[in-house]
Coordinates of C-alpha atoms in Angstrom, one line a residue:
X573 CA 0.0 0.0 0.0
X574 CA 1.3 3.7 -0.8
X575 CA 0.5 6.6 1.1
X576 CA -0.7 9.3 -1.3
X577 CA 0.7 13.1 -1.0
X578 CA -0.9 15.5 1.6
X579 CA -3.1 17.8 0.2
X580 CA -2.1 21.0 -1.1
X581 CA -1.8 23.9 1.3
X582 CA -3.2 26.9 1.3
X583 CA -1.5 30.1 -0.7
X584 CA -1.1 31.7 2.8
X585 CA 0.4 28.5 4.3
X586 CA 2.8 28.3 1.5
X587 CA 3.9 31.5 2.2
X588 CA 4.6 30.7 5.5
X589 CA 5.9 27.4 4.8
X590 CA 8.7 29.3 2.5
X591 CA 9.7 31.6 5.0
X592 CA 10.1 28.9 7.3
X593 CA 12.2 27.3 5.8
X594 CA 14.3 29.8 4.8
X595 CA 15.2 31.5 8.6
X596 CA 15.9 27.1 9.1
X597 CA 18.4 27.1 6.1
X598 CA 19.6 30.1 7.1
X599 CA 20.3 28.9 10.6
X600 CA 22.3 25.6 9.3
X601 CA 19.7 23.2 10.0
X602 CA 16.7 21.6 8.1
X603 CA 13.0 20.9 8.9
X604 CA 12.2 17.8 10.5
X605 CA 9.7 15.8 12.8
X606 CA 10.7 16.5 16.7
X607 CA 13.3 14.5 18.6
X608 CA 10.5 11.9 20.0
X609 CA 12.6 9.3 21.5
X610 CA 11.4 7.4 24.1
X611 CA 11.5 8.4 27.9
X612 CA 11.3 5.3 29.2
X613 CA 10.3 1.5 29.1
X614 CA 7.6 0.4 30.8
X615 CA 6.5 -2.8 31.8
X616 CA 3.1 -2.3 32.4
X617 CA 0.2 0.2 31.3
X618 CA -2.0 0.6 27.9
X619 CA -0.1 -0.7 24.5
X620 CA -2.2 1.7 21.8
X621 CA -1.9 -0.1 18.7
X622 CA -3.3 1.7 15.0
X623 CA -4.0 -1.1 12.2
X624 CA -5.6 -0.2 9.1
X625 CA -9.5 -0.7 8.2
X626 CA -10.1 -2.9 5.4
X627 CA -13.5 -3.1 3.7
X628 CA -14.7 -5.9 5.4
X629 CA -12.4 -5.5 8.6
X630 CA -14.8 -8.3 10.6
X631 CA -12.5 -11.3 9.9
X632 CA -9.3 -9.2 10.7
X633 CA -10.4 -8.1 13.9
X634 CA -11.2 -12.0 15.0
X635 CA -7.9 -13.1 13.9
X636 CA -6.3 -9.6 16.0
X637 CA -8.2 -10.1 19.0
X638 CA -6.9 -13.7 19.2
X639 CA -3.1 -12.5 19.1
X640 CA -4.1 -9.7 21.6
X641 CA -6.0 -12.9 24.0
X642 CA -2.3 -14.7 24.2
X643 CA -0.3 -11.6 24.4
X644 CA -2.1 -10.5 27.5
X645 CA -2.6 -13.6 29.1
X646 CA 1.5 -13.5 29.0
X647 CA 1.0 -10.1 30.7
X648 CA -1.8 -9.8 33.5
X649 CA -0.8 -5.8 33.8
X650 CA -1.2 -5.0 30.5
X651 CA -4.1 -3.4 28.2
X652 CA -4.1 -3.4 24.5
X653 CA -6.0 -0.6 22.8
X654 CA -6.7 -1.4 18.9
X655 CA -8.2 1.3 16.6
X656 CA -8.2 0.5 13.0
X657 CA -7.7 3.9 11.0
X658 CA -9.3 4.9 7.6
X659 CA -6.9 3.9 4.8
X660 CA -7.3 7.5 3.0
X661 CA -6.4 9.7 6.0
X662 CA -3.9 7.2 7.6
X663 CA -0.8 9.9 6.0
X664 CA -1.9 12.6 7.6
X665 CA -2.6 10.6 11.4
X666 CA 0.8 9.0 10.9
X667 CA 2.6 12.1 10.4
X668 CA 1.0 13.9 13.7
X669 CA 1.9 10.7 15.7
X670 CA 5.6 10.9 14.6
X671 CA 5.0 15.7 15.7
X672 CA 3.6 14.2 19.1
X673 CA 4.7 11.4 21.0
X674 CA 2.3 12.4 23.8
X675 CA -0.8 11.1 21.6
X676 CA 0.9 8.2 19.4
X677 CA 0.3 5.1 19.6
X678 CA 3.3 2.1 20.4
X679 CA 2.9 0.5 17.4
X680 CA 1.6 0.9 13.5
X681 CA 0.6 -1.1 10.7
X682 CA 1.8 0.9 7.2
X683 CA 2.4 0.4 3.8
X684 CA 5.6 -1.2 3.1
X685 CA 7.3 1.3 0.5
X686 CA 6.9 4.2 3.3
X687 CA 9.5 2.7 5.6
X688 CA 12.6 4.6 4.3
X689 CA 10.1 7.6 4.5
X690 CA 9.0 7.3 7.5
X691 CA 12.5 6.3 9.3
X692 CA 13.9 10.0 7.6
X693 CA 11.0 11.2 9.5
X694 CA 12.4 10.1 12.8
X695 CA 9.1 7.8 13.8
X696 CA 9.7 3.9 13.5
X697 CA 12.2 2.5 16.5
X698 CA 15.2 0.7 15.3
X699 CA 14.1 -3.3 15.8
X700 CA 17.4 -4.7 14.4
X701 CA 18.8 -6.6 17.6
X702 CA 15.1 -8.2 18.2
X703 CA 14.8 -9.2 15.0
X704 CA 17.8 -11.1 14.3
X705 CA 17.3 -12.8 17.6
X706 CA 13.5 -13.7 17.1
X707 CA 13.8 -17.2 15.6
X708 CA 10.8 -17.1 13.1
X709 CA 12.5 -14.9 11.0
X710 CA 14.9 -17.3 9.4
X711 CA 11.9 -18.4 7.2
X712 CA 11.1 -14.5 6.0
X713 CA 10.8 -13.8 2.3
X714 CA 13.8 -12.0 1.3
X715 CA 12.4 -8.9 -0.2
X716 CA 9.8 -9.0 2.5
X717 CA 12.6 -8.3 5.2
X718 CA 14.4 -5.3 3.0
X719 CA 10.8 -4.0 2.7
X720 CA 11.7 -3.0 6.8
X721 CA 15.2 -2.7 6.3
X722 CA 16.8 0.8 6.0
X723 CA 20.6 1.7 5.7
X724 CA 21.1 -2.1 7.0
X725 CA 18.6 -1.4 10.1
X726 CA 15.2 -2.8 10.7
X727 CA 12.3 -0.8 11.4
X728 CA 9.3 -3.3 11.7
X729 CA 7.8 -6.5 11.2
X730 CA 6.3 -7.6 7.7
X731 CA 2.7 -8.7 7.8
X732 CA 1.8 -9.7 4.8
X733 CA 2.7 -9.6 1.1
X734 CA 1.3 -8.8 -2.0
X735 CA 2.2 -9.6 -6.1
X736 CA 0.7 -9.9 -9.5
X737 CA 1.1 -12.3 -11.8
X738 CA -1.2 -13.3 -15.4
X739 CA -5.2 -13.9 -15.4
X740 CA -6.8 -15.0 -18.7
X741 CA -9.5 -16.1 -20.1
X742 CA -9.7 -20.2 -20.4
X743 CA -13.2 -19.8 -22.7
X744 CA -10.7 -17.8 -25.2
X745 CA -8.1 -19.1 -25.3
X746 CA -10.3 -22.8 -26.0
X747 CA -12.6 -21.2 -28.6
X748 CA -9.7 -19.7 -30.4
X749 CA -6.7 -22.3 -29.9
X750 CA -4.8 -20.5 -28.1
X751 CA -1.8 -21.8 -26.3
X752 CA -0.7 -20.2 -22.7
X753 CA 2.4 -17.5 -23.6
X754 CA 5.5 -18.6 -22.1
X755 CA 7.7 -15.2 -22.5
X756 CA 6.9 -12.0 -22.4
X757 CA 6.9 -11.6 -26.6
X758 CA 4.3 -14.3 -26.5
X759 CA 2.2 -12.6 -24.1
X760 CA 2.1 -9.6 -26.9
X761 CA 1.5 -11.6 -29.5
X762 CA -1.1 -13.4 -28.1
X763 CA -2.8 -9.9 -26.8
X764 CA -2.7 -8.7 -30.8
X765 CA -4.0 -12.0 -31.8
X766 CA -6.8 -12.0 -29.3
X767 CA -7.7 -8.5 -29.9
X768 CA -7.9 -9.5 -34.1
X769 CA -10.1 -12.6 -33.9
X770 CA -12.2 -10.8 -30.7
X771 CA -12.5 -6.9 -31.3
X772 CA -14.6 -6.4 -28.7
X773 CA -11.9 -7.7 -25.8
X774 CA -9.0 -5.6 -25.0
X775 CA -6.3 -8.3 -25.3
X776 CA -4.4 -7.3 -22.5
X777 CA -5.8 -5.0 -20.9
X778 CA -2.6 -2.6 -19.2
X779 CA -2.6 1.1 -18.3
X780 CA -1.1 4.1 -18.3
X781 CA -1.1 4.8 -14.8
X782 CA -0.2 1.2 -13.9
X783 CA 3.1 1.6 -12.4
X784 CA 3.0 -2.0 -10.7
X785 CA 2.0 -3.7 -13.9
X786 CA 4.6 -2.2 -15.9
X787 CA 7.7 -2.8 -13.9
X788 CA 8.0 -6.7 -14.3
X789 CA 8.7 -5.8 -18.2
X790 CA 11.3 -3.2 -16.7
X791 CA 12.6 -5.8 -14.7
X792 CA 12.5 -8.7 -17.0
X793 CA 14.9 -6.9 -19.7
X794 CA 17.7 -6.1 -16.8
X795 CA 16.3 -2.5 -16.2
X796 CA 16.3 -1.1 -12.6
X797 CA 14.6 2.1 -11.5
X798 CA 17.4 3.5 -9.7
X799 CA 21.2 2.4 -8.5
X800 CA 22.3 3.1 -5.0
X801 CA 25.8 3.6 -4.3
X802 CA 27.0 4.2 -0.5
X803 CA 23.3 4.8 0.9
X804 CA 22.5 7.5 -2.6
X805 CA 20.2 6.8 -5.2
X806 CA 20.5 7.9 -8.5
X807 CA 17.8 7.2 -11.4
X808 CA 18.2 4.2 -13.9
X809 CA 14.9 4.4 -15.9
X810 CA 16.7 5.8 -19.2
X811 CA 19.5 3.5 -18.7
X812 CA 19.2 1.1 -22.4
X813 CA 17.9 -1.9 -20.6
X814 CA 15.4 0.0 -18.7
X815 CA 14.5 1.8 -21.9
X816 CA 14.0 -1.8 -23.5
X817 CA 11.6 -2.7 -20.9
X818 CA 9.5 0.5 -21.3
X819 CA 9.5 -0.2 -25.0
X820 CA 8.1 -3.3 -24.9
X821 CA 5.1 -1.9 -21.9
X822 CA 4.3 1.2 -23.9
X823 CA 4.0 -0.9 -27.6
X824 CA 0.9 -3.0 -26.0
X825 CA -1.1 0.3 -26.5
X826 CA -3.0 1.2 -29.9
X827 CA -5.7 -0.9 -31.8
X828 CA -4.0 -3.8 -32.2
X829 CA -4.6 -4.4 -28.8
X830 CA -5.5 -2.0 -26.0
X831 CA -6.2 2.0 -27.2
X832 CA -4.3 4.6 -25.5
X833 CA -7.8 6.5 -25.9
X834 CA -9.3 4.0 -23.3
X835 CA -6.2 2.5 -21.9
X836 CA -4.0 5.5 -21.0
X837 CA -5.1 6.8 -18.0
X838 CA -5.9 3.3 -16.5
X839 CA -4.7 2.5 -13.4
X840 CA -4.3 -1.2 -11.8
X841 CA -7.7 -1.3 -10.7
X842 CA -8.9 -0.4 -14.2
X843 CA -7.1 -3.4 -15.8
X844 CA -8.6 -5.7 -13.4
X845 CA -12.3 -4.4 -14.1
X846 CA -12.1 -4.7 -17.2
X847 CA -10.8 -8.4 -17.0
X848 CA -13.3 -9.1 -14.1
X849 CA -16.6 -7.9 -16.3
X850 CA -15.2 -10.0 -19.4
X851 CA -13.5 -7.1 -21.4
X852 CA -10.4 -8.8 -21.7
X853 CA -8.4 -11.8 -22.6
X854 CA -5.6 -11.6 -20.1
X855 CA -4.9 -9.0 -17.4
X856 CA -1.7 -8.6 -15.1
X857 CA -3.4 -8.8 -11.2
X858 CA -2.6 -9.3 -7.7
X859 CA -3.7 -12.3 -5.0
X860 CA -5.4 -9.3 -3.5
X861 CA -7.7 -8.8 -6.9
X862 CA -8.9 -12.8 -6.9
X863 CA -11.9 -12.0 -5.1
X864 CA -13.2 -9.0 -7.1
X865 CA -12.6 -11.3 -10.4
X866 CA -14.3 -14.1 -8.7
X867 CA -17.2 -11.5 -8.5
X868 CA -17.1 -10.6 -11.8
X869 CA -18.5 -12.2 -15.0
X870 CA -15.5 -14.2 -15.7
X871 CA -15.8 -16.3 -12.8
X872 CA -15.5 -20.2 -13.4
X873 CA -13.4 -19.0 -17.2
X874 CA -10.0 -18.1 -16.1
X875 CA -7.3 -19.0 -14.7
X876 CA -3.7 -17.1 -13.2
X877 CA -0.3 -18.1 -14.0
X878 CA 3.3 -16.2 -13.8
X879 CA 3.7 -13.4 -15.7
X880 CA 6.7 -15.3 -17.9
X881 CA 10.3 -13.5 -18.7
X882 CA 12.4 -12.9 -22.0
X883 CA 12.7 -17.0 -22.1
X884 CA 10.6 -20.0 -22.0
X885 CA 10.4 -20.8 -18.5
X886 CA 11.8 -17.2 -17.3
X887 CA 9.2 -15.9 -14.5
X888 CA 9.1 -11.8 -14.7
X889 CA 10.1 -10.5 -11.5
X890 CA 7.1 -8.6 -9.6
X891 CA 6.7 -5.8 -7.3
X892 CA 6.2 -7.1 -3.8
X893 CA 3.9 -5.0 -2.1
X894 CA 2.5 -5.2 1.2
X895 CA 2.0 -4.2 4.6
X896 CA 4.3 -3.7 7.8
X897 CA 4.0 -3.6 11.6
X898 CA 6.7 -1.1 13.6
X899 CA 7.6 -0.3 17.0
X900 CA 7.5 3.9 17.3
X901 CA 10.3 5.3 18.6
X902 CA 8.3 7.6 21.0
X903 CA 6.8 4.5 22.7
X904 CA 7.5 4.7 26.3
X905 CA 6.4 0.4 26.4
X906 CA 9.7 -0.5 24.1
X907 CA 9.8 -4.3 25.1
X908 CA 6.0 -5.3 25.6
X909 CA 5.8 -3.3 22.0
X910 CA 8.4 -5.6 20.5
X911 CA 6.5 -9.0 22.0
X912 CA 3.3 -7.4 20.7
X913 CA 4.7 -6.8 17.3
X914 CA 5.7 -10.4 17.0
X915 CA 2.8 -11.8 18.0
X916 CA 0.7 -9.7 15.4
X917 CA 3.4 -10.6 13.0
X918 CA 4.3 -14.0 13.9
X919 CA 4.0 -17.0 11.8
X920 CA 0.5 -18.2 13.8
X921 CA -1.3 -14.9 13.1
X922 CA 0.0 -14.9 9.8
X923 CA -1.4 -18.4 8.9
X924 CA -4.5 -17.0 10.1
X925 CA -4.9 -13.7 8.3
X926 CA -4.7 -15.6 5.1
X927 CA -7.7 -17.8 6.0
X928 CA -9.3 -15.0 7.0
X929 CA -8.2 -12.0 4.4
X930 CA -6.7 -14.2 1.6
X931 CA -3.2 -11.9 3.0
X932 CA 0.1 -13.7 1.8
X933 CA 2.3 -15.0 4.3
X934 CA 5.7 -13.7 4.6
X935 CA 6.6 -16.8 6.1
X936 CA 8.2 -19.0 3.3
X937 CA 7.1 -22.2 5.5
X938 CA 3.7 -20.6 6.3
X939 CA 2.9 -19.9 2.6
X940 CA 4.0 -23.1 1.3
X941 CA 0.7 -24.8 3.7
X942 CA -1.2 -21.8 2.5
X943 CA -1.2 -22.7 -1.2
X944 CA -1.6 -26.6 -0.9
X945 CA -5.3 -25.4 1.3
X946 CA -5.7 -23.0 -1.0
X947 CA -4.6 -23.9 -4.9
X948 CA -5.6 -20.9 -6.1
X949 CA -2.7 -18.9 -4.3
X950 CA -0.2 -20.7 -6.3
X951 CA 0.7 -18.7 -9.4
X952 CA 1.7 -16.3 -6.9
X953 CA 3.8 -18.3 -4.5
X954 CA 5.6 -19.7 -7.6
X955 CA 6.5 -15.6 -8.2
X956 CA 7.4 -14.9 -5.1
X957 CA 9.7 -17.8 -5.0
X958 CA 11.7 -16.7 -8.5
X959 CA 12.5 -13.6 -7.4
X960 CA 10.5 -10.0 -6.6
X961 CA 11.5 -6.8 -6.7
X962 CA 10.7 -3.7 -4.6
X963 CA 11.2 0.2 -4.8
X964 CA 14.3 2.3 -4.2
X965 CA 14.7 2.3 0.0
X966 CA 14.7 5.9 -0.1
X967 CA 12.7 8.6 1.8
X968 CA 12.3 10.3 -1.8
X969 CA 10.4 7.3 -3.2
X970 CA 6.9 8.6 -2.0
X971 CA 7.5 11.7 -3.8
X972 CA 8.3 10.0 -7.1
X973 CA 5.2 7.7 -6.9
X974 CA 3.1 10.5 -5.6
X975 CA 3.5 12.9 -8.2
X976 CA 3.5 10.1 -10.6
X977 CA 6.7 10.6 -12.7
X978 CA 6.3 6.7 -13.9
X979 CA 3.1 7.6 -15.2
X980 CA 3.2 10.5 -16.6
X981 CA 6.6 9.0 -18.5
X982 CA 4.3 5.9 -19.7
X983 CA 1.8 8.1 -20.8
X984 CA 3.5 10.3 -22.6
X985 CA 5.0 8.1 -24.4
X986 CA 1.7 5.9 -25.4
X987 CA 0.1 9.3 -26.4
X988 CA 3.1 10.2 -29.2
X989 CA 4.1 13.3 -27.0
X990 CA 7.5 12.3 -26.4
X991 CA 9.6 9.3 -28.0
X992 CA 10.9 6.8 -25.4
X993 CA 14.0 8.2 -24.8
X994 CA 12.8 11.7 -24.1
X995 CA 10.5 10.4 -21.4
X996 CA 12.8 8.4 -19.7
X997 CA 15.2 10.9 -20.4
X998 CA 13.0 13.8 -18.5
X999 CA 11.8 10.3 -15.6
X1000 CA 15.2 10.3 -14.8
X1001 CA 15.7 13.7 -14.0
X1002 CA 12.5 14.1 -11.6
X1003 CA 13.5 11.1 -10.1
X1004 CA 17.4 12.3 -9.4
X1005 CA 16.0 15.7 -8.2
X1006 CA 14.0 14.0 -5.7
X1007 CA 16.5 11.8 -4.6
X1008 CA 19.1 14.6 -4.3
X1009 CA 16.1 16.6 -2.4

């Protein structure tokens, strides 16, 4: 999950805000949250805990208030407040946790590419030394654990995970003779060939706006979004391999397949409607998007598989998305917020969240049993196993995907503004200014 930009302020409080920060530049130091370390470690009291609401949040809160039962039973003189927060505001209620300690809760769930931001931003306690020594995570998916780890330190816990991998349409590809593509070409040539023989089906449906959905072709040719060299980022979307990857995302829009007219300003939940109410042949969708395609008109004619590579039995590397637990730094219960961390993170409430949310184990063990109860799960697994990928650990990353400089480059590009290299070219440079920033 990302957490979006806070809203524009106000002229005046621009004004304000640029004044500022000029008397702070001009006194040799730079705006920044509030030294809130903690003042203590108590080993009693009121653990406040802030999860996020989910739309049907009934079968999380079971499997929470379980994990809470045991902690406390450990603990006779301690209380554990939950509140689940709204997902849209959570950016803004983080943020004023991290200004004042006095109201913030001991521990958080967030979104896993804020960690770098919100370690710059002084509010996630380093967890390094109880996280080495907590014996569970020996079976954590690799990219899982960097999606906590900053400048070699670990802020958090990983909850769950989530990737994408390739839904079509079984009634298709039957009534037309289709075979299942095995590389990435194939997956474009059988989108054209889908889209000839059926007009009225997009035959992959992709989208401008779909960041997620068009890394794994970044990926898949050798292209990175950005290098880091001691702890600095610098951009590498316009390096040549990167460019090859972007050449072969952008070329699935027109006629032939998917028109930048409709297609362009699609996001990911776009590509999976249209898939989900039969508009499409094949679609490039998460674990967490199987139940709104079971809803949809297509249920019972499709089936998921890897999105493949360059070569037959390649698997693309996907973005792994996801969710975190941390420890604040403010919290004045240090210890009891580590042991309540783990057990809200540990491999038993794990297990559970993904019979009760369809959430993906970070647990290599743990999701292994989850895809032999649940067979649909394991496309995903089987990408998760080859090899994700996740977003630059840097505090400037929420900035880039905020004011959507991968977008705007696909899009550009799929609407004949700018040529491929341009757009990277002009990518490149937002992304280095924010880094530098």
């Amino acid at each position: 999950m990302k957490v979006r930009a806070l809203s524009a302020a106000r002229p005046a409080a621009r004004v304000m805000a640029a004044v500022l920060l000029s008397a702070l530049a001009a006194a040799g130091c730079a705006p920044s949250t509030s030294d809130n370390s903690a003042k203590g470690d108590a080993k009693s009291g009121t653990l406040r805990v802030w999860l996020f609401r989910e739309v049907d949040n009934a079968p999380k809160e079971k499997v929470v208030d379980r994990a809470v039962a045991a902690f406390t039973a450990r603990h006779q003189d301690v209380k554990v407040d939950i509140s689940y927060i709204p997902v849209d505001t959570r950016a803004q209620k983080i943020k004023a946790a991290f200004n004042d300690p006095s109201s913030a809760p001991d521990l958080i769930e967030y979104g896993n590419t804020d960690t770098a931001g919100y370690v710059e931003d002084g509010g996630l306690a380093d967890i390094s030394k109880e996280f080495a020594a907590w014996p569970e995570t020996a079976d954590t998916d690799p990219t899982a654990r960097r999606s906590v780890t900053v400048d070699g330190k670990v802020y958090g816990a990983p909850l769950f995970v989530g990737v994408r991998a390739l839904y079509y349409r079984t009634d298709v590809f039957r009534e037309l003779g289709i075979e299942v593509p095995r590389t990435l070409a194939e997956v474009a040539e059988t989108a054209k060939r889908i889209r000839a023989e059926r007009p009225e089906l997009y035959g992959l449906a992709v989208g401008g706006a779909y960041t997620y959905g068009a890394m794994p072709f970044i990926w898949a040719n050798g292209g990175e979004l950005a290098r880091e060299k001691d702890g600095r980022y610098t951009a590498a979307i316009d390096d040549p391999a990167a460019r090859t990857g972007i050449r072969a995302y952008t070329s699935l829009f027109g006629d032939h397949n998917c028109p930048a007219s409709a297609c362009a300003q699609w996001g990911g939940n776009d590509t999976v409607q249209a898939f989900a109410s039969g508009k499409a042949g094949m679609a490039i969708g998460g674990d967490f998007n199987h139940q709104a395609v079971e809803s949809g008109a297509v249920k019972g004619r499709y089936a998921v598989v890897p999105l493949p590579g360059r070569r037959p039995g390649d698997i693309a590397p996907a973005f792994a998305g996801g969710n975190n637990i941390g420890v604040l730094k403010s919290s004045g219960h240090r210890t009891l917020a580590v042991e309540l961390m783990k057990s809200l993170a540990g491999k038993e409430t794990q297990a559970e969240l993904f019979d009760a949310m369809g959430f993906l184990p970070t647990f290599t063990d743990v999701r292994a049993e989850a895809a032999k109860r649940r067979p649909f799960v394991a496309p995903f697994v089987k990408t998760l196993d080859a090899g994700t990928k996740f977003v630059p650990a840097s505090p400037a990353w929420a900035s880039i995907d905020s004011g959507l400089v991968l977008p705007t480059m696909f899009q550009e590009i799929v609407s004949g503004r700018k040529g491929v290299d341009d757009a990277a070219g002009a990518a490149a440079d937002k992304m280095d200014e924010a880094f530098r920033s």
